[in-house]
Amino acid sequence: MNNITDEMLNKYLDNDLTSAEMQQVKSAIEKSTELEKKYEALLTANNLLKKTDADLTSGDFTKNLMQKLKA
Amino acid sequence: MKNLTDVEIIESVKKGNQADYAVLIDRYKNKAFTMLKRMLKNEFDAEEVLMDCFLKAYNNINNFKFESKFSTWFYRIVYNTALTKLSNTKRKIESEMDSIDDLNYLESKYNADDFLKNDMSDLVRKIINELPVKNAAVITMFYLEEMNTDEIADVLQISVANVKVILHRSRNLLKELIEKRNLLQEIL
């Protein structure tokens, strides 16, 4: 396909490459449908991870903790 | 009070305004709880350890010299307290077995079919909850707390390069499953 590794795709996503490398990956994605699909899957993974909400502590957590501090 | 920065709240707490610490608790409790739940794989332990972390932070607040962000300092307490908790339980054995290279068991546990049958967000949540300890910590700090890799490295006391490796491998695990799902969708 090309010499673009998963590592490079991750760094491309994070804007963590030199400008020349960024251009190289961008151009490779544009030329290869296979690589484009791979990058889109990585983007989907990234977006799903971003959308994952925090779990909530029990409702009286802060109140109980502040009582412990006062004790 | 809720609009104050962490630094302003800590300065106020240091002056003796104990009640202001509640603002800091409310600001960090859910995200830190999420990280602990993912690391300890147990909701009850996570809340117990979180309480311990906030007490430790409060008791040591005078040692916080504003040299780093409060979040970095606090998450170091959270991460280390979680490791101590794990070392005191049988889960230590399991966590030691989970190296950052060993995500294959998760990839084989879940398949493309799961992504077709289940809600994607629910499945991602399940997978994150089963990640090895360090991966779970990195993913939570990066995506939920929006900390950068330098800050995460500072919390975990590992190199930035290592943080990136852990982050990329965790992401790649999901990517592989999504790729397989997409392929399956094309076939169907």
Short mmCIF file of C-alpha atoms in Angstrom, two decimals:
data_model
loop_
_atom_site.label_atom_id
_atom_site.label_comp_id
_atom_site.label_asym_id
_atom_site.label_seq_id
_atom_site.Cartn_x
_atom_site.Cartn_y
_atom_site.Cartn_z
CA MET A 1 0.00 0.00 0.00
CA ASN A 2 2.67 2.47 1.12
CA ASN A 3 5.10 2.92 3.98
CA ILE A 4 2.71 4.78 6.30
CA THR A 5 2.53 2.94 9.61
CA ASP A 6 -0.20 3.00 12.26
CA GLU A 7 2.26 4.94 14.39
CA MET A 8 2.52 7.65 11.74
CA LEU A 9 -1.26 7.80 11.35
CA ASN A 10 -1.60 8.33 15.09
CA LYS A 11 1.00 11.07 15.02
CA TYR A 12 -0.73 12.62 12.00
CA LEU A 13 -3.98 12.64 13.95
CA ASP A 14 -2.23 14.36 16.86
CA ASN A 15 -0.41 16.80 14.59
CA ASP A 16 2.78 15.36 16.02
CA LEU A 17 4.89 15.14 12.84
CA THR A 18 7.15 17.56 11.05
CA SER A 19 5.42 19.60 8.35
CA ALA A 20 7.13 17.49 5.66
CA GLU A 21 5.91 14.27 7.30
CA MET A 22 2.40 15.73 7.71
CA GLN A 23 2.35 16.46 3.99
CA GLN A 24 3.68 12.97 3.18
CA VAL A 25 0.90 11.27 5.19
CA LYS A 26 -1.79 13.61 3.84
CA SER A 27 -0.74 12.88 0.28
CA ALA A 28 -0.59 9.11 0.93
CA ILE A 29 -4.13 9.15 2.39
CA GLU A 30 -5.41 11.03 -0.65
CA LYS A 31 -3.83 8.51 -3.02
CA SER A 32 -4.82 5.28 -1.29
CA THR A 33 -8.43 4.26 -0.56
CA GLU A 34 -7.15 1.54 1.75
CA LEU A 35 -5.14 4.01 3.80
CA GLU A 36 -8.01 6.47 3.78
CA LYS A 37 -10.31 3.81 5.27
CA LYS A 38 -7.68 3.01 7.88
CA TYR A 39 -7.38 6.69 8.84
CA GLU A 40 -11.17 7.08 8.97
CA ALA A 41 -11.36 4.13 11.37
CA LEU A 42 -8.73 5.78 13.54
CA LEU A 43 -10.69 9.05 13.47
CA THR A 44 -13.86 7.18 14.47
CA ALA A 45 -11.97 5.53 17.36
CA ASN A 46 -10.67 8.93 18.43
CA ASN A 47 -14.14 10.52 18.28
CA LEU A 48 -15.72 7.68 20.26
CA LEU A 49 -13.05 8.03 22.94
CA LYS A 50 -13.66 11.79 23.08
CA LYS A 51 -17.40 11.26 23.49
CA THR A 52 -17.11 8.83 26.40
CA ASP A 53 -18.56 10.55 29.45
CA ALA A 54 -17.30 10.43 33.01
CA ASP A 55 -18.94 8.11 35.52
CA LEU A 56 -20.56 9.83 38.47
CA THR A 57 -19.70 9.38 42.13
CA SER A 58 -22.55 8.80 44.58
CA GLY A 59 -24.69 11.90 45.17
CA ASP A 60 -23.50 12.54 48.72
CA PHE A 61 -19.79 12.07 47.99
CA THR A 62 -18.72 15.70 48.52
CA LYS A 63 -20.90 16.08 51.62
CA ASN A 64 -19.50 12.89 53.20
CA LEU A 65 -15.94 13.90 52.37
CA MET A 66 -16.35 17.38 53.84
CA GLN A 67 -17.73 15.83 57.01
CA LYS A 68 -14.65 13.62 57.25
CA LEU A 69 -12.44 16.70 56.87
CA LYS A 70 -14.27 18.49 59.68
CA ALA A 71 -14.02 15.47 61.98
CA MET B 1 -16.66 30.57 43.79
CA LYS B 2 -17.20 28.09 40.99
CA ASN B 3 -15.53 30.43 38.50
CA LEU B 4 -12.33 30.65 40.51
CA THR B 5 -9.18 28.98 39.22
CA ASP B 6 -7.66 25.99 41.02
CA VAL B 7 -4.85 28.25 42.25
CA GLU B 8 -7.28 30.76 43.76
CA ILE B 9 -9.23 27.99 45.51
CA ILE B 10 -6.06 26.40 46.90
CA GLU B 11 -4.84 29.77 48.17
CA SER B 12 -8.17 30.24 49.92
CA VAL B 13 -8.04 26.72 51.43
CA LYS B 14 -4.47 27.37 52.60
CA LYS B 15 -5.74 30.49 54.38
CA GLY B 16 -8.12 28.27 56.36
CA ASN B 17 -11.29 28.40 54.28
CA GLN B 18 -11.88 24.68 54.44
CA ALA B 19 -15.34 24.87 52.85
CA ASP B 20 -13.80 26.07 49.58
CA TYR B 21 -12.18 22.67 49.16
CA ALA B 22 -15.65 21.36 48.23
CA VAL B 23 -15.41 23.32 44.96
CA LEU B 24 -12.20 21.54 44.08
CA ILE B 25 -13.76 18.18 45.00
CA ASP B 26 -16.75 18.83 42.76
CA ARG B 27 -14.44 19.92 39.95
CA TYR B 28 -12.37 16.72 39.92
CA LYS B 29 -14.41 13.96 41.57
CA ASN B 30 -16.20 12.45 38.56
CA LYS B 31 -13.23 12.35 36.20
CA ALA B 32 -10.88 11.01 38.87
CA PHE B 33 -13.56 8.49 39.88
CA THR B 34 -13.78 7.35 36.27
CA MET B 35 -10.03 6.83 36.11
CA LEU B 36 -10.05 4.87 39.37
CA LYS B 37 -13.01 2.74 38.29
CA ARG B 38 -11.23 1.89 35.07
CA MET B 39 -7.99 1.09 36.88
CA LEU B 40 -9.45 -0.85 39.81
CA LYS B 41 -12.31 -2.46 37.86
CA ASN B 42 -14.53 -1.96 40.87
CA GLU B 43 -16.91 0.90 41.64
CA PHE B 44 -16.92 0.54 45.42
CA ASP B 45 -13.10 0.46 45.65
CA ALA B 46 -12.91 3.42 43.25
CA GLU B 47 -15.05 5.64 45.47
CA GLU B 48 -13.23 4.55 48.63
CA VAL B 49 -9.82 5.25 47.08
CA LEU B 50 -11.05 8.58 45.68
CA MET B 51 -12.07 9.70 49.14
CA ASP B 52 -8.63 8.72 50.41
CA CYS B 53 -7.00 10.74 47.57
CA PHE B 54 -8.93 13.90 48.38
CA LEU B 55 -8.06 13.52 52.07
CA LYS B 56 -4.37 13.05 51.19
CA ALA B 57 -4.43 16.09 48.91
CA TYR B 58 -6.09 18.19 51.61
CA ASN B 59 -3.66 17.08 54.30
CA ASN B 60 -0.72 17.87 52.04
CA ILE B 61 -2.09 21.05 50.48
CA ASN B 62 0.67 23.12 52.11
CA ASN B 63 3.23 21.03 50.20
CA PHE B 64 1.63 22.05 46.91
CA LYS B 65 3.91 24.85 45.75
CA PHE B 66 2.14 25.75 42.49
CA GLU B 67 5.12 24.41 40.52
CA SER B 68 2.78 22.28 38.43
CA LYS B 69 -0.93 22.38 37.75
CA PHE B 70 -3.09 21.13 40.62
CA SER B 71 -4.52 18.51 38.23
CA THR B 72 -1.06 17.00 37.60
CA TRP B 73 -0.28 16.93 41.32
CA PHE B 74 -3.69 15.50 42.21
CA TYR B 75 -3.69 12.83 39.49
CA ARG B 76 -0.26 11.67 40.67
CA ILE B 77 -1.85 11.06 44.08
CA VAL B 78 -4.78 9.28 42.39
CA TYR B 79 -2.58 7.08 40.20
CA ASN B 80 -0.18 6.12 42.99
CA THR B 81 -2.97 5.44 45.48
CA ALA B 82 -4.66 3.19 42.92
CA LEU B 83 -1.40 1.28 42.40
CA THR B 84 -1.06 0.83 46.16
CA LYS B 85 -4.63 -0.45 46.35
CA LEU B 86 -3.93 -2.88 43.53
CA SER B 87 -0.75 -4.06 45.18
CA ASN B 88 -2.78 -4.91 48.28
CA THR B 89 -5.19 -7.11 46.41
CA LYS B 90 -5.05 -10.16 44.23
CA ARG B 91 -5.68 -7.92 41.26
CA LYS B 92 -2.00 -7.08 41.48
CA ILE B 93 -1.26 -10.38 39.75
CA GLU B 94 -3.69 -9.59 36.97
CA SER B 95 -2.41 -6.05 36.50
CA GLU B 96 1.16 -7.25 36.35
CA MET B 97 0.17 -9.71 33.68
CA ASP B 98 -1.37 -6.95 31.59
CA SER B 99 1.56 -5.41 29.78
CA ILE B 100 1.01 -2.51 27.43
CA ASP B 101 1.85 -4.84 24.55
CA ASP B 102 -0.82 -7.28 25.53
CA LEU B 103 -4.04 -5.89 24.15
CA ASN B 104 -4.56 -8.93 21.92
CA TYR B 105 -6.81 -10.59 24.46
CA LEU B 106 -9.23 -7.68 24.14
CA GLU B 107 -9.08 -7.70 20.38
CA SER B 108 -9.93 -11.39 20.33
CA LYS B 109 -12.61 -10.99 22.99
CA TYR B 110 -14.53 -8.41 20.97
CA ASN B 111 -15.15 -8.75 17.27
CA ALA B 112 -16.64 -6.79 14.40
CA ASP B 113 -19.98 -8.48 15.01
CA ASP B 114 -20.17 -6.91 18.48
CA PHE B 115 -19.85 -3.49 16.88
CA LEU B 116 -22.72 -4.28 14.51
CA LYS B 117 -25.04 -5.61 17.21
CA ASN B 118 -24.31 -3.16 20.01
CA ASP B 119 -24.28 0.58 20.39
CA MET B 120 -20.77 1.75 19.53
CA SER B 121 -20.45 4.07 22.53
CA ASP B 122 -21.51 1.31 24.95
CA LEU B 123 -19.01 -1.09 23.46
CA VAL B 124 -16.20 1.46 23.61
CA ARG B 125 -17.04 2.06 27.26
CA LYS B 126 -16.87 -1.69 27.94
CA ILE B 127 -13.52 -2.00 26.18
CA ILE B 128 -12.03 0.99 28.06
CA ASN B 129 -13.16 -0.57 31.34
CA GLU B 130 -11.19 -3.69 30.50
CA LEU B 131 -7.96 -1.99 29.45
CA PRO B 132 -4.80 -2.71 31.47
CA VAL B 133 -4.18 -0.30 34.35
CA LYS B 134 -1.71 2.04 32.64
CA ASN B 135 -3.69 2.20 29.39
CA ALA B 136 -6.86 2.99 31.32
CA ALA B 137 -5.10 5.81 33.17
CA VAL B 138 -3.61 7.33 30.00
CA ILE B 139 -6.87 7.17 28.03
CA THR B 140 -8.80 8.80 30.88
CA MET B 141 -6.34 11.62 31.46
CA PHE B 142 -5.96 12.31 27.73
CA TYR B 143 -9.61 12.21 26.67
CA LEU B 144 -11.57 13.03 29.79
CA GLU B 145 -9.26 15.39 31.66
CA GLU B 146 -7.78 16.67 28.36
CA MET B 147 -4.25 16.54 29.75
CA ASN B 148 -1.39 16.62 27.26
CA THR B 149 1.19 13.85 26.95
CA ASP B 150 3.81 15.86 28.90
CA GLU B 151 1.46 16.20 31.87
CA ILE B 152 0.48 12.52 31.71
CA ALA B 153 4.15 11.52 31.63
CA ASP B 154 4.66 13.67 34.73
CA VAL B 155 1.80 11.90 36.53
CA LEU B 156 2.90 8.39 35.57
CA GLN B 157 6.62 9.18 35.94
CA ILE B 158 7.39 7.66 32.54
CA SER B 159 8.72 9.18 29.33
CA VAL B 160 6.51 11.14 26.96
CA ALA B 161 7.42 8.61 24.25
CA ASN B 162 6.03 5.82 26.42
CA VAL B 163 2.81 7.72 27.02
CA LYS B 164 2.39 8.09 23.26
CA VAL B 165 3.02 4.36 22.72
CA ILE B 166 0.32 3.50 25.29
CA LEU B 167 -2.09 6.04 23.81
CA HIS B 168 -1.55 4.85 20.24
CA ARG B 169 -1.87 1.16 21.11
CA SER B 170 -5.12 1.76 22.98
CA ARG B 171 -6.49 3.75 20.04
CA ASN B 172 -5.26 1.16 17.53
CA LEU B 173 -7.16 -1.55 19.36
CA LEU B 174 -10.41 0.30 18.69
CA LYS B 175 -9.33 1.21 15.17
CA GLU B 176 -8.76 -2.46 14.30
CA LEU B 177 -12.23 -3.39 15.55
CA ILE B 178 -13.83 -0.51 13.65
CA GLU B 179 -11.97 -1.50 10.47
CA LYS B 180 -13.25 -5.06 10.80
CA ARG B 181 -16.78 -3.78 11.39
CA ASN B 182 -16.60 -1.56 8.31
CA LEU B 183 -15.37 -4.50 6.25
CA LEU B 184 -18.21 -6.65 7.53
CA GLN B 185 -20.72 -3.93 6.68
CA GLU B 186 -19.39 -3.78 3.13
CA ILE B 187 -19.80 -7.55 2.76
CA LEU B 188 -23.34 -7.65 4.20
#
